[in-house]
mmCIF file of N, CA, C and O in Angstrom:
data_model
loop_
_atom_site.group_PDB
_atom_site.id
_atom_site.type_symbol
_atom_site.label_atom_id
_atom_site.label_comp_id
_atom_site.label_asym_id
_atom_site.label_seq_id
_atom_site.Cartn_x
_atom_site.Cartn_y
_atom_site.Cartn_z
ATOM 1 N N UNK A 1 70.300 47.814 83.632
ATOM 2 C CA UNK A 1 70.785 46.724 84.463
ATOM 3 C C UNK A 1 69.582 46.127 85.203
ATOM 4 O O UNK A 1 68.720 46.835 85.676
ATOM 5 N N UNK A 2 69.550 44.810 85.333
ATOM 6 C CA UNK A 2 68.422 44.180 85.994
ATOM 7 C C UNK A 2 68.741 43.885 87.464
ATOM 8 O O UNK A 2 69.853 44.089 87.935
ATOM 9 N N UNK A 3 67.747 43.390 88.165
ATOM 10 C CA UNK A 3 67.888 43.147 89.606
ATOM 11 C C UNK A 3 68.960 42.096 89.917
ATOM 12 O O UNK A 3 69.700 42.236 90.885
ATOM 13 N N UNK A 4 69.068 41.064 89.098
ATOM 14 C CA UNK A 4 70.099 40.039 89.318
ATOM 15 C C UNK A 4 71.487 40.656 89.202
ATOM 16 O O UNK A 4 72.360 40.408 90.035
ATOM 17 N N UNK A 5 71.689 41.484 88.176
ATOM 18 C CA UNK A 5 72.983 42.142 88.000
ATOM 19 C C UNK A 5 73.273 43.092 89.161
ATOM 20 O O UNK A 5 74.401 43.154 89.647
ATOM 21 N N UNK A 6 72.255 43.852 89.589
ATOM 22 C CA UNK A 6 72.430 44.768 90.715
ATOM 23 C C UNK A 6 72.826 44.013 91.978
ATOM 24 O O UNK A 6 73.728 44.424 92.700
ATOM 25 N N UNK A 7 72.148 42.899 92.238
ATOM 26 C CA UNK A 7 72.435 42.090 93.417
ATOM 27 C C UNK A 7 73.841 41.506 93.334
ATOM 28 O O UNK A 7 74.581 41.502 94.313
ATOM 29 N N UNK A 8 74.207 41.024 92.168
ATOM 30 C CA UNK A 8 75.538 40.445 91.974
ATOM 31 C C UNK A 8 76.622 41.496 92.211
ATOM 32 O O UNK A 8 77.602 41.240 92.909
ATOM 33 N N UNK A 9 76.443 42.692 91.658
ATOM 34 C CA UNK A 9 77.405 43.775 91.869
ATOM 35 C C UNK A 9 77.507 44.142 93.341
ATOM 36 O O UNK A 9 78.604 44.362 93.863
ATOM 37 N N UNK A 10 76.382 44.179 94.025
ATOM 38 C CA UNK A 10 76.380 44.509 95.457
ATOM 39 C C UNK A 10 77.126 43.450 96.262
ATOM 40 O O UNK A 10 77.890 43.774 97.184
ATOM 41 N N UNK A 11 76.931 42.180 95.918
ATOM 42 C CA UNK A 11 77.632 41.095 96.608
ATOM 43 C C UNK A 11 79.132 41.138 96.339
ATOM 44 O O UNK A 11 79.944 40.919 97.232
ATOM 45 N N UNK A 12 79.497 41.422 95.095
ATOM 46 C CA UNK A 12 80.917 41.538 94.752
ATOM 47 C C UNK A 12 81.546 42.703 95.520
ATOM 48 O O UNK A 12 82.610 42.564 96.111
ATOM 49 N N UNK A 13 80.867 43.846 95.513
ATOM 50 C CA UNK A 13 81.368 45.025 96.222
ATOM 51 C C UNK A 13 81.554 44.722 97.713
ATOM 52 O O UNK A 13 82.592 45.034 98.297
ATOM 53 N N UNK A 14 80.581 44.072 98.316
ATOM 54 C CA UNK A 14 80.661 43.730 99.744
ATOM 55 C C UNK A 14 81.836 42.788 100.006
ATOM 56 O O UNK A 14 82.551 42.936 101.007
ATOM 57 N N UNK A 15 82.058 41.823 99.111
ATOM 58 C CA UNK A 15 83.168 40.879 99.290
ATOM 59 C C UNK A 15 84.509 41.593 99.189
ATOM 60 O O UNK A 15 85.406 41.366 100.015
ATOM 61 N N UNK A 16 84.661 42.467 98.202
ATOM 62 C CA UNK A 16 85.912 43.217 98.054
ATOM 63 C C UNK A 16 86.159 44.108 99.271
ATOM 64 O O UNK A 16 87.275 44.188 99.783
ATOM 65 N N UNK A 17 85.116 44.769 99.731
ATOM 66 C CA UNK A 17 85.261 45.663 100.888
ATOM 67 C C UNK A 17 85.616 44.878 102.150
ATOM 68 O O UNK A 17 86.473 45.302 102.926
ATOM 69 N N UNK A 18 84.995 43.734 102.340
ATOM 70 C CA UNK A 18 85.252 42.933 103.540
ATOM 71 C C UNK A 18 86.660 42.342 103.546
ATOM 72 O O UNK A 18 87.325 42.309 104.584
ATOM 73 N N UNK A 19 87.125 41.866 102.405
ATOM 74 C CA UNK A 19 88.407 41.163 102.352
ATOM 75 C C UNK A 19 89.607 42.078 102.117
ATOM 76 O O UNK A 19 90.702 41.788 102.579
ATOM 77 N N UNK A 20 89.396 43.174 101.368
ATOM 78 C CA UNK A 20 90.539 43.983 100.939
ATOM 79 C C UNK A 20 90.538 45.415 101.479
ATOM 80 O O UNK A 20 91.517 46.128 101.276
ATOM 81 N N UNK A 21 89.462 45.829 102.129
ATOM 82 C CA UNK A 21 89.361 47.183 102.699
ATOM 83 C C UNK A 21 89.909 48.243 101.733
ATOM 84 O O UNK A 21 90.848 48.961 102.054
ATOM 85 N N UNK A 22 89.343 48.333 100.553
ATOM 86 C CA UNK A 22 89.894 49.242 99.550
ATOM 87 C C UNK A 22 89.725 50.712 99.921
ATOM 88 O O UNK A 22 88.747 51.091 100.560
ATOM 89 N N UNK A 23 90.697 51.514 99.475
ATOM 90 C CA UNK A 23 90.563 52.960 99.604
ATOM 91 C C UNK A 23 89.876 53.513 98.363
ATOM 92 O O UNK A 23 89.368 54.624 98.377
ATOM 93 N N UNK A 24 89.860 52.717 97.306
ATOM 94 C CA UNK A 24 89.131 53.048 96.081
ATOM 95 C C UNK A 24 88.625 51.755 95.481
ATOM 96 O O UNK A 24 89.341 50.748 95.444
ATOM 97 N N UNK A 25 87.368 51.773 95.026
ATOM 98 C CA UNK A 25 86.772 50.592 94.407
ATOM 99 C C UNK A 25 85.826 51.042 93.309
ATOM 100 O O UNK A 25 84.849 51.742 93.580
ATOM 101 N N UNK A 26 86.143 50.685 92.082
ATOM 102 C CA UNK A 26 85.278 50.955 90.943
ATOM 103 C C UNK A 26 84.954 49.603 90.314
ATOM 104 O O UNK A 26 85.857 48.879 89.892
ATOM 105 N N UNK A 27 83.677 49.275 90.282
ATOM 106 C CA UNK A 27 83.228 47.980 89.785
ATOM 107 C C UNK A 27 82.212 48.221 88.680
ATOM 108 O O UNK A 27 81.226 48.935 88.885
ATOM 109 N N UNK A 28 82.468 47.650 87.511
ATOM 110 C CA UNK A 28 81.594 47.860 86.360
ATOM 111 C C UNK A 28 81.171 46.529 85.757
ATOM 112 O O UNK A 28 81.972 45.607 85.648
ATOM 113 N N UNK A 29 79.900 46.466 85.371
ATOM 114 C CA UNK A 29 79.366 45.300 84.677
ATOM 115 C C UNK A 29 79.534 45.534 83.186
ATOM 116 O O UNK A 29 78.963 46.469 82.627
ATOM 117 N N UNK A 30 80.329 44.708 82.546
ATOM 118 C CA UNK A 30 80.626 44.831 81.123
ATOM 119 C C UNK A 30 79.947 43.716 80.335
ATOM 120 O O UNK A 30 80.309 43.440 79.194
ATOM 121 N N UNK A 31 78.963 43.071 80.931
ATOM 122 C CA UNK A 31 78.321 41.900 80.322
ATOM 123 C C UNK A 31 77.654 42.203 78.988
ATOM 124 O O UNK A 31 77.692 41.377 78.079
ATOM 125 N N UNK A 32 77.054 43.375 78.857
ATOM 126 C CA UNK A 32 76.338 43.713 77.625
ATOM 127 C C UNK A 32 77.267 43.698 76.414
ATOM 128 O O UNK A 32 76.844 43.339 75.313
ATOM 129 N N UNK A 33 78.522 44.040 76.622
ATOM 130 C CA UNK A 33 79.489 44.047 75.527
ATOM 131 C C UNK A 33 79.865 42.633 75.087
ATOM 132 O O UNK A 33 80.498 42.455 74.054
ATOM 133 N N UNK A 34 79.458 41.635 75.862
ATOM 134 C CA UNK A 34 79.820 40.245 75.569
ATOM 135 C C UNK A 34 78.594 39.384 75.276
ATOM 136 O O UNK A 34 78.661 38.163 75.379
ATOM 137 N N UNK A 35 77.485 40.021 74.931
ATOM 138 C CA UNK A 35 76.259 39.283 74.611
ATOM 139 C C UNK A 35 76.542 38.284 73.490
ATOM 140 O O UNK A 35 77.219 38.609 72.524
ATOM 141 N N UNK A 36 76.073 37.079 73.658
ATOM 142 C CA UNK A 36 76.306 36.028 72.677
ATOM 143 C C UNK A 36 77.560 35.222 72.934
ATOM 144 O O UNK A 36 77.743 34.153 72.357
ATOM 145 N N UNK A 37 78.434 35.703 73.790
ATOM 146 C CA UNK A 37 79.650 34.982 74.165
ATOM 147 C C UNK A 37 79.252 33.743 74.952
ATOM 148 O O UNK A 37 78.292 33.766 75.708
ATOM 149 N N UNK A 38 79.973 32.670 74.795
ATOM 150 C CA UNK A 38 79.621 31.402 75.451
ATOM 151 C C UNK A 38 79.483 31.566 76.960
ATOM 152 O O UNK A 38 78.583 30.986 77.570
ATOM 153 N N UNK A 39 80.344 32.334 77.587
ATOM 154 C CA UNK A 39 80.265 32.541 79.034
ATOM 155 C C UNK A 39 79.032 33.305 79.444
ATOM 156 O O UNK A 39 78.456 33.060 80.491
ATOM 157 N N UNK A 40 78.601 34.232 78.590
ATOM 158 C CA UNK A 40 77.405 35.010 78.891
ATOM 159 C C UNK A 40 76.158 34.129 78.838
ATOM 160 O O UNK A 40 75.206 34.344 79.575
ATOM 161 N N UNK A 41 76.169 33.114 77.981
ATOM 162 C CA UNK A 41 75.020 32.221 77.852
ATOM 163 C C UNK A 41 74.768 31.430 79.125
ATOM 164 O O UNK A 41 73.637 31.089 79.444
ATOM 165 N N UNK A 42 75.819 31.175 79.902
ATOM 166 C CA UNK A 42 75.659 30.405 81.131
ATOM 167 C C UNK A 42 75.150 31.259 82.291
ATOM 168 O O UNK A 42 74.880 30.753 83.364
ATOM 169 N N UNK A 43 75.023 32.552 82.051
ATOM 170 C CA UNK A 43 74.539 33.444 83.107
ATOM 171 C C UNK A 43 75.661 34.161 83.827
ATOM 172 O O UNK A 43 75.417 35.070 84.607
ATOM 173 N N UNK A 44 76.896 33.756 83.603
ATOM 174 C CA UNK A 44 78.025 34.422 84.229
ATOM 175 C C UNK A 44 78.316 35.739 83.552
ATOM 176 O O UNK A 44 78.277 35.838 82.332
ATOM 177 N N UNK A 45 78.585 36.756 84.347
ATOM 178 C CA UNK A 45 78.813 38.081 83.799
ATOM 179 C C UNK A 45 80.280 38.408 83.603
ATOM 180 O O UNK A 45 81.166 37.708 84.089
ATOM 181 N N UNK A 46 80.502 39.480 82.875
ATOM 182 C CA UNK A 46 81.832 40.029 82.632
ATOM 183 C C UNK A 46 81.945 41.330 83.416
ATOM 184 O O UNK A 46 81.093 42.214 83.267
ATOM 185 N N UNK A 47 82.993 41.467 84.197
ATOM 186 C CA UNK A 47 83.140 42.630 85.074
ATOM 187 C C UNK A 47 84.542 43.208 84.995
ATOM 188 O O UNK A 47 85.506 42.500 84.714
ATOM 189 N N UNK A 48 84.618 44.505 85.275
ATOM 190 C CA UNK A 48 85.883 45.215 85.400
ATOM 191 C C UNK A 48 85.950 45.747 86.819
ATOM 192 O O UNK A 48 84.960 46.297 87.323
ATOM 193 N N UNK A 49 87.103 45.594 87.460
ATOM 194 C CA UNK A 49 87.275 46.153 88.800
ATOM 195 C C UNK A 49 88.602 46.893 88.867
ATOM 196 O O UNK A 49 89.623 46.413 88.365
ATOM 197 N N UNK A 50 88.547 48.077 89.425
ATOM 198 C CA UNK A 50 89.753 48.845 89.768
ATOM 199 C C UNK A 50 89.717 48.961 91.278
ATOM 200 O O UNK A 50 88.764 49.504 91.847
ATOM 201 N N UNK A 51 90.731 48.432 91.910
ATOM 202 C CA UNK A 51 90.751 48.393 93.367
ATOM 203 C C UNK A 51 92.115 48.861 93.875
ATOM 204 O O UNK A 51 93.147 48.423 93.385
ATOM 205 N N UNK A 52 92.062 49.784 94.813
ATOM 206 C CA UNK A 52 93.266 50.292 95.460
ATOM 207 C C UNK A 52 93.190 49.870 96.918
ATOM 208 O O UNK A 52 92.205 50.159 97.600
ATOM 209 N N UNK A 53 94.217 49.162 97.378
ATOM 210 C CA UNK A 53 94.202 48.644 98.742
ATOM 211 C C UNK A 53 95.608 48.654 99.334
ATOM 212 O O UNK A 53 96.583 48.328 98.644
ATOM 213 N N UNK A 54 95.681 48.984 100.604
ATOM 214 C CA UNK A 54 96.953 48.915 101.328
ATOM 215 C C UNK A 54 97.509 47.497 101.317
ATOM 216 O O UNK A 54 98.718 47.297 101.392
ATOM 217 N N UNK A 55 96.630 46.519 101.223
ATOM 218 C CA UNK A 55 97.068 45.118 101.228
ATOM 219 C C UNK A 55 97.914 44.764 100.008
ATOM 220 O O UNK A 55 98.613 43.760 100.011
ATOM 221 N N UNK A 56 97.864 45.587 98.961
ATOM 222 C CA UNK A 56 98.634 45.313 97.750
ATOM 223 C C UNK A 56 100.051 45.879 97.818
ATOM 224 O O UNK A 56 100.874 45.571 96.951
ATOM 225 N N UNK A 57 100.320 46.696 98.818
ATOM 226 C CA UNK A 57 101.633 47.338 98.925
ATOM 227 C C UNK A 57 102.737 46.281 98.980
ATOM 228 O O UNK A 57 102.699 45.369 99.798
ATOM 229 N N UNK A 58 103.690 46.393 98.069
ATOM 230 C CA UNK A 58 104.838 45.488 98.049
ATOM 231 C C UNK A 58 104.584 44.129 97.425
ATOM 232 O O UNK A 58 105.500 43.306 97.374
ATOM 233 N N UNK A 59 103.367 43.883 96.936
ATOM 234 C CA UNK A 59 103.048 42.581 96.351
ATOM 235 C C UNK A 59 103.188 42.608 94.831
ATOM 236 O O UNK A 59 102.928 43.626 94.191
ATOM 237 N N UNK A 60 103.557 41.472 94.258
ATOM 238 C CA UNK A 60 103.617 41.327 92.810
ATOM 239 C C UNK A 60 102.199 41.276 92.257
ATOM 240 O O UNK A 60 101.246 40.904 92.957
ATOM 241 N N UNK A 61 102.078 41.614 90.977
ATOM 242 C CA UNK A 61 100.774 41.668 90.326
ATOM 243 C C UNK A 61 100.002 40.361 90.455
ATOM 244 O O UNK A 61 98.802 40.358 90.750
ATOM 245 N N UNK A 62 100.656 39.235 90.251
ATOM 246 C CA UNK A 62 99.965 37.947 90.314
ATOM 247 C C UNK A 62 99.402 37.698 91.718
ATOM 248 O O UNK A 62 98.302 37.148 91.857
ATOM 249 N N UNK A 63 100.096 38.117 92.741
ATOM 250 C CA UNK A 63 99.617 37.948 94.116
ATOM 251 C C UNK A 63 98.422 38.856 94.377
ATOM 252 O O UNK A 63 97.446 38.454 95.025
ATOM 253 N N UNK A 64 98.474 40.064 93.848
ATOM 254 C CA UNK A 64 97.340 40.990 93.992
ATOM 255 C C UNK A 64 96.095 40.406 93.329
ATOM 256 O O UNK A 64 95.005 40.429 93.905
ATOM 257 N N UNK A 65 96.272 39.893 92.121
ATOM 258 C CA UNK A 65 95.129 39.316 91.414
ATOM 259 C C UNK A 65 94.569 38.111 92.171
ATOM 260 O O UNK A 65 93.356 37.936 92.245
ATOM 261 N N UNK A 66 95.446 37.314 92.745
ATOM 262 C CA UNK A 66 94.991 36.154 93.519
ATOM 263 C C UNK A 66 94.129 36.615 94.696
ATOM 264 O O UNK A 66 93.096 36.010 94.998
ATOM 265 N N UNK A 67 94.531 37.677 95.369
ATOM 266 C CA UNK A 67 93.741 38.212 96.487
ATOM 267 C C UNK A 67 92.367 38.685 96.022
ATOM 268 O O UNK A 67 91.364 38.472 96.705
ATOM 269 N N UNK A 68 92.324 39.311 94.855
ATOM 270 C CA UNK A 68 91.045 39.779 94.316
ATOM 271 C C UNK A 68 90.162 38.581 93.976
ATOM 272 O O UNK A 68 88.994 38.519 94.371
ATOM 273 N N UNK A 69 90.715 37.609 93.251
ATOM 274 C CA UNK A 69 89.945 36.410 92.909
ATOM 275 C C UNK A 69 89.490 35.658 94.168
ATOM 276 O O UNK A 69 88.354 35.173 94.228
ATOM 277 N N UNK A 70 90.349 35.555 95.150
ATOM 278 C CA UNK A 70 89.983 34.865 96.391
ATOM 279 C C UNK A 70 88.810 35.550 97.093
ATOM 280 O O UNK A 70 88.006 34.890 97.746
ATOM 281 N N UNK A 71 88.703 36.857 96.936
ATOM 282 C CA UNK A 71 87.613 37.609 97.574
ATOM 283 C C UNK A 71 86.242 37.196 97.053
ATOM 284 O O UNK A 71 85.259 37.241 97.783
ATOM 285 N N UNK A 72 86.183 36.818 95.776
ATOM 286 C CA UNK A 72 84.897 36.442 95.162
ATOM 287 C C UNK A 72 84.925 34.987 94.676
ATOM 288 O O UNK A 72 84.181 34.607 93.767
ATOM 289 N N UNK A 73 85.759 34.188 95.308
ATOM 290 C CA UNK A 73 85.948 32.790 94.908
ATOM 291 C C UNK A 73 84.625 32.034 94.755
ATOM 292 O O UNK A 73 84.438 31.297 93.781
ATOM 293 N N UNK A 74 83.704 32.230 95.688
ATOM 294 C CA UNK A 74 82.444 31.493 95.649
ATOM 295 C C UNK A 74 81.547 31.898 94.475
ATOM 296 O O UNK A 74 80.623 31.182 94.122
ATOM 297 N N UNK A 75 81.850 33.018 93.843
ATOM 298 C CA UNK A 75 81.051 33.503 92.718
ATOM 299 C C UNK A 75 81.684 33.180 91.360
ATOM 300 O O UNK A 75 81.006 33.227 90.334
ATOM 301 N N UNK A 76 82.969 32.836 91.368
ATOM 302 C CA UNK A 76 83.678 32.590 90.117
ATOM 303 C C UNK A 76 83.119 31.365 89.388
ATOM 304 O O UNK A 76 82.815 30.350 90.000
ATOM 305 N N UNK A 77 82.974 31.502 88.085
ATOM 306 C CA UNK A 77 82.523 30.463 87.158
ATOM 307 C C UNK A 77 81.042 30.137 87.290
ATOM 308 O O UNK A 77 80.517 29.417 86.459
ATOM 309 N N UNK A 78 80.369 30.654 88.305
ATOM 310 C CA UNK A 78 78.924 30.473 88.420
ATOM 311 C C UNK A 78 78.246 31.789 88.061
ATOM 312 O O UNK A 78 77.351 31.821 87.226
ATOM 313 N N UNK A 79 78.678 32.848 88.722
ATOM 314 C CA UNK A 79 78.079 34.165 88.515
ATOM 315 C C UNK A 79 79.029 35.124 87.806
ATOM 316 O O UNK A 79 78.591 36.093 87.204
ATOM 317 N N UNK A 80 80.314 34.856 87.900
ATOM 318 C CA UNK A 80 81.321 35.687 87.244
ATOM 319 C C UNK A 80 82.035 34.817 86.219
ATOM 320 O O UNK A 80 82.674 33.829 86.571
ATOM 321 N N UNK A 81 81.897 35.188 84.966
ATOM 322 C CA UNK A 81 82.599 34.453 83.914
ATOM 323 C C UNK A 81 83.984 35.045 83.679
ATOM 324 O O UNK A 81 84.946 34.311 83.460
ATOM 325 N N UNK A 82 84.059 36.375 83.720
ATOM 326 C CA UNK A 82 85.330 37.050 83.466
ATOM 327 C C UNK A 82 85.447 38.275 84.373
ATOM 328 O O UNK A 82 84.473 38.981 84.604
ATOM 329 N N UNK A 83 86.657 38.495 84.873
ATOM 330 C CA UNK A 83 86.917 39.619 85.760
ATOM 331 C C UNK A 83 88.228 40.276 85.338
ATOM 332 O O UNK A 83 89.298 39.687 85.479
ATOM 333 N N UNK A 84 88.128 41.481 84.787
ATOM 334 C CA UNK A 84 89.314 42.250 84.417
ATOM 335 C C UNK A 84 89.717 43.072 85.637
ATOM 336 O O UNK A 84 88.903 43.805 86.197
ATOM 337 N N UNK A 85 90.974 42.951 86.052
ATOM 338 C CA UNK A 85 91.423 43.520 87.319
ATOM 339 C C UNK A 85 92.505 44.560 87.114
ATOM 340 O O UNK A 85 93.504 44.304 86.429
ATOM 341 N N UNK A 86 92.323 45.693 87.765
ATOM 342 C CA UNK A 86 93.383 46.664 87.971
ATOM 343 C C UNK A 86 93.543 46.764 89.476
ATOM 344 O O UNK A 86 92.627 47.217 90.173
ATOM 345 N N UNK A 87 94.659 46.284 89.994
ATOM 346 C CA UNK A 87 94.896 46.228 91.442
ATOM 347 C C UNK A 87 96.134 47.061 91.773
ATOM 348 O O UNK A 87 97.236 46.731 91.355
ATOM 349 N N UNK A 88 95.928 48.132 92.529
ATOM 350 C CA UNK A 88 96.990 49.073 92.823
ATOM 351 C C UNK A 88 97.158 49.281 94.329
ATOM 352 O O UNK A 88 96.171 49.207 95.076
ATOM 353 N N UNK A 89 98.373 49.570 94.725
ATOM 354 C CA UNK A 89 98.646 50.012 96.080
ATOM 355 C C UNK A 89 98.463 51.534 96.111
ATOM 356 O O UNK A 89 98.630 52.196 95.079
ATOM 357 N N UNK A 90 98.107 52.099 97.243
ATOM 358 C CA UNK A 90 97.922 53.559 97.334
ATOM 359 C C UNK A 90 99.143 54.347 96.835
ATOM 360 O O UNK A 90 98.988 55.421 96.246
ATOM 361 N N UNK A 91 100.336 53.830 97.042
ATOM 362 C CA UNK A 91 101.543 54.525 96.591
ATOM 363 C C UNK A 91 101.670 54.586 95.070
ATOM 364 O O UNK A 91 102.481 55.335 94.542
ATOM 365 N N UNK A 92 100.851 53.825 94.345
ATOM 366 C CA UNK A 92 100.910 53.781 92.890
ATOM 367 C C UNK A 92 99.847 54.667 92.225
ATOM 368 O O UNK A 92 99.801 54.762 91.009
ATOM 369 N N UNK A 93 99.021 55.269 93.045
ATOM 370 C CA UNK A 93 97.922 56.086 92.496
ATOM 371 C C UNK A 93 98.369 57.518 92.358
ATOM 372 O O UNK A 93 99.031 58.065 93.181
#
């Protein structure tokens, strides 16, 4: 992983922690698996996130995903091309 990817992951992690106060956060850069993909050519990475947050309790999946996307809104389509999300409430773990 290079310095740009490390910095991007750190910024994403900080945004998720600040907005969602997760009890569990696993963030992975999956960009290498998408080398040659049109989105990868623009510099945007592919990421997987598993996030467990009290804020997801009682919310529908689409609302949970919206909260996750909103957390990194300023990075979407510029630095993040794709984000695979697993968003769980603590009661679901």
